[in-house]
Amino acid sequence: MMMKAAFYEGNRTIRVGEGLSVPPRTGEVQIEVSHAGICGTDLHIFHGHMDKRVSFPHVMGHEMSGVIHALGEGVTGYGVGDRVTVMPLSPCGQCPACSAGHNHICQNLKFLGIETPGAFQSLWTVPAFTLHRLPDSLSLEHGAMIEPLAVACHDVRIGEVTSGEYIVVLGGGPIGMLIALVAREAGAKVLISEINPFRLELAKALGLDTINPKEADIVEYVNKQTGMAGADVVFEVTSSAAGAEVMTRLPRTRGRIVVVGIFTQPPKVDLHRFFWRELKMSGARVYEHEDFEKAIQLSASGQLPLDRLITEIYPLERLEEGFRQMESGSSVMKILLKCS
């Protein structure tokens, strides 16, 4: 069967055209993809930073929603027509991390949409174990937001955020904004630090406290807000040297830092501050199944303003335009693609 897909061909080139769909084998399902979100990882692939991990021509994309189109042999618990999203991780099941129950950070992990073809196509074949069912009450547009929301749920869980705590999120992009919303839903008071005017205005419109660190002293502000104690939890989502420098200056004694951003170069970090205040720092990578279920529950509850985070919904043919819009740093939060 023919299907439509967006193919990355290297050198910042995208070709949208027809290709042969992959019939589901034993233990697999074929999904008619409804919507797929453009992620910062997809932009990195487009820029050529991950060419060693992909095969050309490559179909990227991993944030999605859709309807099961066909089942491979041995698949139970799902049927044609079921509404689903995909947790795009394929662990080896045999390495020390998997043996310890940490399949999501498998030492040989394959990420669907990077090491394997992804969701920017009308028919996508994936292992059945990656599926999560979407409730009928949840729109497929919001279903495509489950994967990044699961990232935020995982980050907040790793940070052990509880009601009444003071939280600082460094970076107000899609993941930072979702972390802030999930933390607020947990009962925390949240401050977002961001320099992009559009993101600052959006955060304010969503009822979040904000600060532009280029215009005000964030350490002084946090100390004032907390009676000189400092934040309970700081989430570093900027992947910047400035974020790594300030993240240790914000927490209270025995406060927590969660590193969410991906640093391509090792940053300078004040380890004396860690000693002096007995700080705790955790890395937070992707998600686990419970985070996906939490994200689905939160989305279906209607408690999160997901509509406000979706800036545009483009047809698949406009993927490259979506990348250009993200590159420009313009007024954009999350762009979804209509794939079928």
C-alpha positions as a Python dict, from the first residue, in 0.01 Angstrom:
ca = {
    (1, 'M'): (0, 0, 0),
    (2, 'M'): (126, 349, -86),
    (3, 'M'): (142, 618, 177),
    (4, 'K'): (259, 979, 207),
    (5, 'A'): (569, 1070, 406),
    (6, 'A'): (817, 1350, 467),
    (7, 'F'): (1170, 1229, 392),
    (8, 'Y'): (1481, 1396, 531),
    (9, 'E'): (1752, 1360, 265),
    (10, 'G'): (2039, 1538, 441),
    (11, 'N'): (2173, 1889, 387),
    (12, 'R'): (1860, 2045, 542),
    (13, 'T'): (1644, 1901, 265),
    (14, 'I'): (1292, 1761, 309),
    (15, 'R'): (1103, 1581, 32),
    (16, 'V'): (735, 1504, 79),
    (17, 'G'): (607, 1228, -147),
    (18, 'E'): (476, 876, -176),
    (19, 'G'): (641, 565, -41),
    (20, 'L'): (553, 205, 32),
    (21, 'S'): (396, 145, 371),
    (22, 'V'): (544, -129, 590),
    (23, 'P'): (297, -412, 667),
    (24, 'P'): (293, -503, 1038),
    (25, 'R'): (486, -816, 1126),
    (26, 'T'): (431, -1036, 1430),
    (27, 'G'): (389, -819, 1739),
    (28, 'E'): (351, -498, 1539),
    (29, 'V'): (67, -261, 1449),
    (30, 'Q'): (21, -18, 1165),
    (31, 'I'): (-119, 320, 1266),
    (32, 'E'): (-291, 575, 1048),
    (33, 'V'): (-117, 883, 1188),
    (34, 'S'): (-354, 1172, 1257),
    (35, 'H'): (-129, 1443, 1403),
    (36, 'A'): (242, 1464, 1481),
    (37, 'G'): (432, 1734, 1666),
    (38, 'I'): (760, 1886, 1553),
    (39, 'C'): (1013, 1847, 1834),
    (40, 'G'): (1348, 2014, 1898),
    (41, 'T'): (1506, 1673, 1831),
    (42, 'D'): (1354, 1673, 1482),
    (43, 'L'): (1507, 2017, 1427),
    (44, 'H'): (1848, 1880, 1533),
    (45, 'I'): (1807, 1600, 1277),
    (46, 'F'): (1711, 1855, 1010),
    (47, 'H'): (2027, 2052, 1092),
    (48, 'G'): (2237, 1739, 1031),
    (49, 'H'): (2352, 1700, 1392),
    (50, 'M'): (2231, 1339, 1408),
    (51, 'D'): (2321, 1215, 1059),
    (52, 'K'): (2527, 932, 1209),
    (53, 'R'): (2217, 791, 1378),
    (54, 'V'): (1972, 801, 1086),
    (55, 'S'): (1945, 614, 755),
    (56, 'F'): (1870, 811, 438),
    (57, 'P'): (1610, 895, 329),
    (58, 'H'): (1482, 923, 685),
    (59, 'V'): (1130, 975, 819),
    (60, 'M'): (1155, 1156, 1152),
    (61, 'G'): (890, 1235, 1414),
    (62, 'H'): (788, 1075, 1744),
    (63, 'E'): (516, 1294, 1901),
    (64, 'M'): (190, 1165, 1753),
    (65, 'S'): (-165, 1039, 1773),
    (66, 'G'): (-354, 810, 1540),
    (67, 'V'): (-587, 518, 1480),
    (68, 'I'): (-483, 155, 1441),
    (69, 'H'): (-509, 58, 1074),
    (70, 'A'): (-383, -304, 1080),
    (71, 'L'): (-260, -564, 1329),
    (72, 'G'): (27, -808, 1295),
    (73, 'E'): (5, -1164, 1421),
    (74, 'G'): (3, -1216, 1795),
    (75, 'V'): (-116, -866, 1888),
    (76, 'T'): (-382, -878, 2157),
    (77, 'G'): (-565, -611, 2355),
    (78, 'Y'): (-598, -377, 2058),
    (79, 'G'): (-820, -366, 1752),
    (80, 'V'): (-848, -182, 1423),
    (81, 'G'): (-994, 162, 1486),
    (82, 'D'): (-849, 202, 1836),
    (83, 'R'): (-716, 552, 1909),
    (84, 'V'): (-355, 542, 2032),
    (85, 'T'): (-31, 725, 2086),
    (86, 'V'): (318, 576, 2089),
    (87, 'M'): (588, 577, 2356),
    (88, 'P'): (873, 576, 2101),
    (89, 'L'): (1132, 370, 2289),
    (90, 'S'): (1265, 30, 2187),
    (91, 'P'): (1492, -109, 2462),
    (92, 'C'): (1710, -417, 2417),
    (93, 'G'): (1578, -588, 2732),
    (94, 'Q'): (1918, -743, 2808),
    (95, 'C'): (2166, -473, 2916),
    (96, 'P'): (2237, -388, 3283),
    (97, 'A'): (1996, -92, 3271),
    (98, 'C'): (1712, -308, 3139),
    (99, 'S'): (1794, -581, 3393),
    (100, 'A'): (1763, -320, 3667),
    (101, 'G'): (1419, -219, 3538),
    (102, 'H'): (1538, 102, 3373),
    (103, 'N'): (1426, 14, 3019),
    (104, 'H'): (1365, 379, 2929),
    (105, 'I'): (1739, 449, 2962),
    (106, 'C'): (1852, 120, 2809),
    (107, 'Q'): (2222, 123, 2723),
    (108, 'N'): (2135, 12, 2368),
    (109, 'L'): (1813, 211, 2335),
    (110, 'K'): (1664, 268, 1990),
    (111, 'F'): (1448, 578, 1965),
    (112, 'L'): (1165, 552, 1712),
    (113, 'G'): (1196, 841, 1471),
    (114, 'I'): (1577, 847, 1501),
    (115, 'E'): (1724, 498, 1472),
    (116, 'T'): (1403, 379, 1304),
    (117, 'P'): (1146, 550, 1076),
    (118, 'G'): (918, 792, 1258),
    (119, 'A'): (570, 939, 1256),
    (120, 'F'): (590, 1198, 977),
    (121, 'Q'): (401, 963, 746),
    (122, 'S'): (40, 866, 694),
    (123, 'L'): (90, 498, 789),
    (124, 'W'): (343, 411, 1061),
    (125, 'T'): (430, 56, 1171),
    (126, 'V'): (556, 17, 1529),
    (127, 'P'): (593, -255, 1796),
    (128, 'A'): (267, -309, 1982),
    (129, 'F'): (446, -272, 2317),
    (130, 'T'): (492, 100, 2244),
    (131, 'L'): (118, 171, 2235),
    (132, 'H'): (-86, 369, 2484),
    (133, 'R'): (-461, 393, 2439),
    (134, 'L'): (-622, 735, 2408),
    (135, 'P'): (-968, 794, 2562),
    (136, 'D'): (-1250, 895, 2328),
    (137, 'S'): (-1287, 1224, 2517),
    (138, 'L'): (-936, 1334, 2412),
    (139, 'S'): (-897, 1500, 2074),
    (140, 'L'): (-632, 1361, 1841),
    (141, 'E'): (-472, 1706, 1834),
    (142, 'H'): (-423, 1686, 2210),
    (143, 'G'): (-324, 1322, 2173),
    (144, 'A'): (-20, 1438, 1976),
    (145, 'M'): (86, 1638, 2284),
    (146, 'I'): (104, 1331, 2510),
    (147, 'E'): (471, 1250, 2439),
    (148, 'P'): (613, 1593, 2538),
    (149, 'L'): (368, 1608, 2828),
    (150, 'A'): (499, 1269, 2944),
    (151, 'V'): (849, 1420, 2945),
    (152, 'A'): (721, 1692, 3179),
    (153, 'C'): (541, 1439, 3401),
    (154, 'H'): (864, 1238, 3430),
    (155, 'D'): (1068, 1550, 3512),
    (156, 'V'): (825, 1662, 3783),
    (157, 'R'): (820, 1310, 3929),
    (158, 'I'): (1202, 1292, 3932),
    (159, 'G'): (1200, 1632, 4105),
    (160, 'E'): (963, 1497, 4373),
    (161, 'V'): (753, 1813, 4351),
    (162, 'T'): (488, 1843, 4620),
    (163, 'S'): (210, 2088, 4696),
    (164, 'G'): (321, 2421, 4838),
    (165, 'E'): (676, 2407, 4707),
    (166, 'Y'): (842, 2692, 4516),
    (167, 'I'): (961, 2583, 4173),
    (168, 'V'): (1182, 2760, 3919),
    (169, 'V'): (1181, 2650, 3555),
    (170, 'L'): (1476, 2783, 3355),
    (171, 'G'): (1350, 2795, 2997),
    (172, 'G'): (995, 2850, 2874),
    (173, 'G'): (992, 2646, 2553),
    (174, 'P'): (741, 2362, 2501),
    (175, 'I'): (899, 2129, 2760),
    (176, 'G'): (966, 2405, 3014),
    (177, 'M'): (609, 2533, 2979),
    (178, 'L'): (468, 2183, 3025),
    (179, 'I'): (688, 2125, 3331),
    (180, 'A'): (555, 2448, 3479),
    (181, 'L'): (193, 2347, 3414),
    (182, 'V'): (238, 1995, 3554),
    (183, 'A'): (417, 2131, 3864),
    (184, 'R'): (139, 2385, 3917),
    (185, 'E'): (-116, 2105, 3883),
    (186, 'A'): (72, 1929, 4164),
    (187, 'G'): (11, 2235, 4384),
    (188, 'A'): (348, 2410, 4347),
    (189, 'K'): (407, 2782, 4299),
    (190, 'V'): (599, 2819, 3972),
    (191, 'L'): (834, 3081, 3828),
    (192, 'I'): (941, 3059, 3462),
    (193, 'S'): (1266, 3224, 3359),
    (194, 'E'): (1270, 3305, 2986),
    (195, 'I'): (1409, 3572, 2750),
    (196, 'N'): (1176, 3519, 2450),
    (197, 'P'): (899, 3785, 2465),
    (198, 'F'): (636, 3560, 2304),
    (199, 'R'): (699, 3280, 2554),
    (200, 'L'): (696, 3525, 2846),
    (201, 'E'): (361, 3669, 2738),
    (202, 'L'): (214, 3322, 2687),
    (203, 'A'): (330, 3210, 3033),
    (204, 'K'): (174, 3521, 3187),
    (205, 'A'): (-150, 3459, 2999),
    (206, 'L'): (-154, 3107, 3145),
    (207, 'G'): (-130, 3254, 3494),
    (208, 'L'): (235, 3166, 3558),
    (209, 'D'): (484, 3393, 3733),
    (210, 'T'): (765, 3499, 3497),
    (211, 'I'): (1099, 3673, 3491),
    (212, 'N'): (1334, 3782, 3214),
    (213, 'P'): (1687, 3721, 3353),
    (214, 'K'): (1827, 3979, 3111),
    (215, 'E'): (1614, 4246, 3275),
    (216, 'A'): (1607, 4141, 3641),
    (217, 'D'): (1825, 3952, 3889),
    (218, 'I'): (1663, 3609, 3917),
    (219, 'V'): (1857, 3510, 4231),
    (220, 'E'): (1749, 3826, 4409),
    (221, 'Y'): (1389, 3776, 4293),
    (222, 'V'): (1371, 3412, 4410),
    (223, 'N'): (1526, 3499, 4746),
    (224, 'K'): (1272, 3778, 4793),
    (225, 'Q'): (983, 3546, 4704),
    (226, 'T'): (1103, 3274, 4945),
    (227, 'G'): (1212, 3479, 5245),
    (228, 'M'): (1579, 3429, 5150),
    (229, 'A'): (1539, 3049, 5159),
    (230, 'G'): (1563, 2971, 4787),
    (231, 'A'): (1363, 2745, 4558),
    (232, 'D'): (1266, 2392, 4652),
    (233, 'V'): (1326, 2261, 4300),
    (234, 'V'): (1499, 2409, 3995),
    (235, 'F'): (1447, 2261, 3648),
    (236, 'E'): (1725, 2343, 3400),
    (237, 'V'): (1568, 2328, 3051),
    (238, 'T'): (1778, 2581, 2858),
    (239, 'S'): (2086, 2364, 2783),
    (240, 'S'): (2285, 2687, 2819),
    (241, 'A'): (2599, 2783, 3007),
    (242, 'A'): (2402, 3060, 3177),
    (243, 'G'): (2139, 2810, 3293),
    (244, 'A'): (2402, 2572, 3430),
    (245, 'E'): (2569, 2860, 3615),
    (246, 'V'): (2255, 2999, 3779),
    (247, 'M'): (2086, 2666, 3862),
    (248, 'T'): (2310, 2613, 4167),
    (249, 'R'): (2248, 2964, 4302),
    (250, 'L'): (1870, 2928, 4324),
    (251, 'P'): (1788, 2626, 4546),
    (252, 'R'): (1739, 2632, 4922),
    (253, 'T'): (1948, 2416, 5155),
    (254, 'R'): (1896, 2054, 5051),
    (255, 'G'): (1706, 2179, 4747),
    (256, 'R'): (1683, 1977, 4427),
    (257, 'I'): (1800, 2046, 4073),
    (258, 'V'): (1664, 1849, 3777),
    (259, 'V'): (1868, 1870, 3457),
    (260, 'V'): (1630, 1833, 3163),
    (261, 'G'): (1821, 2018, 2891),
    (262, 'I'): (2068, 1828, 2675),
    (263, 'F'): (2418, 1978, 2701),
    (264, 'T'): (2631, 1899, 2397),
    (265, 'Q'): (2936, 2046, 2575),
    (266, 'P'): (3012, 2000, 2947),
    (267, 'P'): (2917, 2324, 3125),
    (268, 'K'): (3081, 2485, 3426),
    (269, 'V'): (2890, 2394, 3744),
    (270, 'D'): (2954, 2536, 4092),
    (271, 'L'): (3020, 2220, 4294),
    (272, 'H'): (3113, 2425, 4601),
    (273, 'R'): (2752, 2538, 4613),
    (274, 'F'): (2645, 2173, 4608),
    (275, 'F'): (2865, 2105, 4909),
    (276, 'W'): (2771, 2424, 5093),
    (277, 'R'): (2394, 2375, 5067),
    (278, 'E'): (2383, 1994, 5042),
    (279, 'L'): (2202, 2016, 4709),
    (280, 'K'): (2076, 1720, 4512),
    (281, 'M'): (2093, 1703, 4134),
    (282, 'S'): (1914, 1452, 3911),
    (283, 'G'): (1915, 1394, 3540),
    (284, 'A'): (1577, 1332, 3378),
    (285, 'R'): (1572, 1153, 3043),
    (286, 'V'): (1257, 1077, 2842),
    (287, 'Y'): (985, 892, 3041),
    (288, 'E'): (843, 567, 3169),
    (289, 'H'): (503, 408, 3111),
    (290, 'E'): (358, 561, 3427),
    (291, 'D'): (450, 906, 3294),
    (292, 'F'): (260, 838, 2972),
    (293, 'E'): (-46, 728, 3168),
    (294, 'K'): (-22, 1038, 3389),
    (295, 'A'): (4, 1258, 3079),
    (296, 'I'): (-304, 1094, 2926),
    (297, 'Q'): (-499, 1135, 3250),
    (298, 'L'): (-404, 1502, 3280),
    (299, 'S'): (-486, 1571, 2915),
    (300, 'A'): (-823, 1396, 2932),
    (301, 'S'): (-914, 1585, 3250),
    (302, 'G'): (-907, 1916, 3064),
    (303, 'Q'): (-702, 2070, 3345),
    (304, 'L'): (-417, 2178, 3118),
    (305, 'P'): (-450, 2454, 2854),
    (306, 'L'): (-306, 2242, 2571),
    (307, 'D'): (-492, 2441, 2304),
    (308, 'R'): (-293, 2751, 2403),
    (309, 'L'): (36, 2566, 2343),
    (310, 'I'): (-49, 2461, 1986),
    (311, 'T'): (63, 2750, 1767),
    (312, 'E'): (-8, 2603, 1422),
    (313, 'I'): (-146, 2288, 1259),
    (314, 'Y'): (15, 2243, 916),
    (315, 'P'): (-32, 1976, 650),
    (316, 'L'): (262, 1736, 625),
    (317, 'E'): (381, 1918, 310),
    (318, 'R'): (468, 2224, 523),
    (319, 'L'): (714, 2045, 753),
    (320, 'E'): (1011, 2242, 624),
    (321, 'E'): (820, 2567, 677),
    (322, 'G'): (761, 2455, 1036),
    (323, 'F'): (1135, 2404, 1082),
    (324, 'R'): (1209, 2749, 941),
    (325, 'Q'): (954, 2902, 1177),
    (326, 'M'): (1118, 2728, 1476),
    (327, 'E'): (1463, 2842, 1362),
    (328, 'S'): (1351, 3204, 1346),
    (329, 'G'): (1273, 3213, 1719),
    (330, 'S'): (945, 3379, 1629),
    (331, 'S'): (607, 3351, 1799),
    (332, 'V'): (586, 2974, 1807),
    (333, 'M'): (538, 2714, 2079),
    (334, 'K'): (425, 2380, 1931),
    (335, 'I'): (359, 2309, 1563),
    (336, 'L'): (155, 2001, 1476),
    (337, 'L'): (144, 1829, 1136),
    (338, 'K'): (-172, 1674, 992),
    (339, 'C'): (-36, 1350, 847),
    (340, 'S'): (-338, 1172, 698),
}
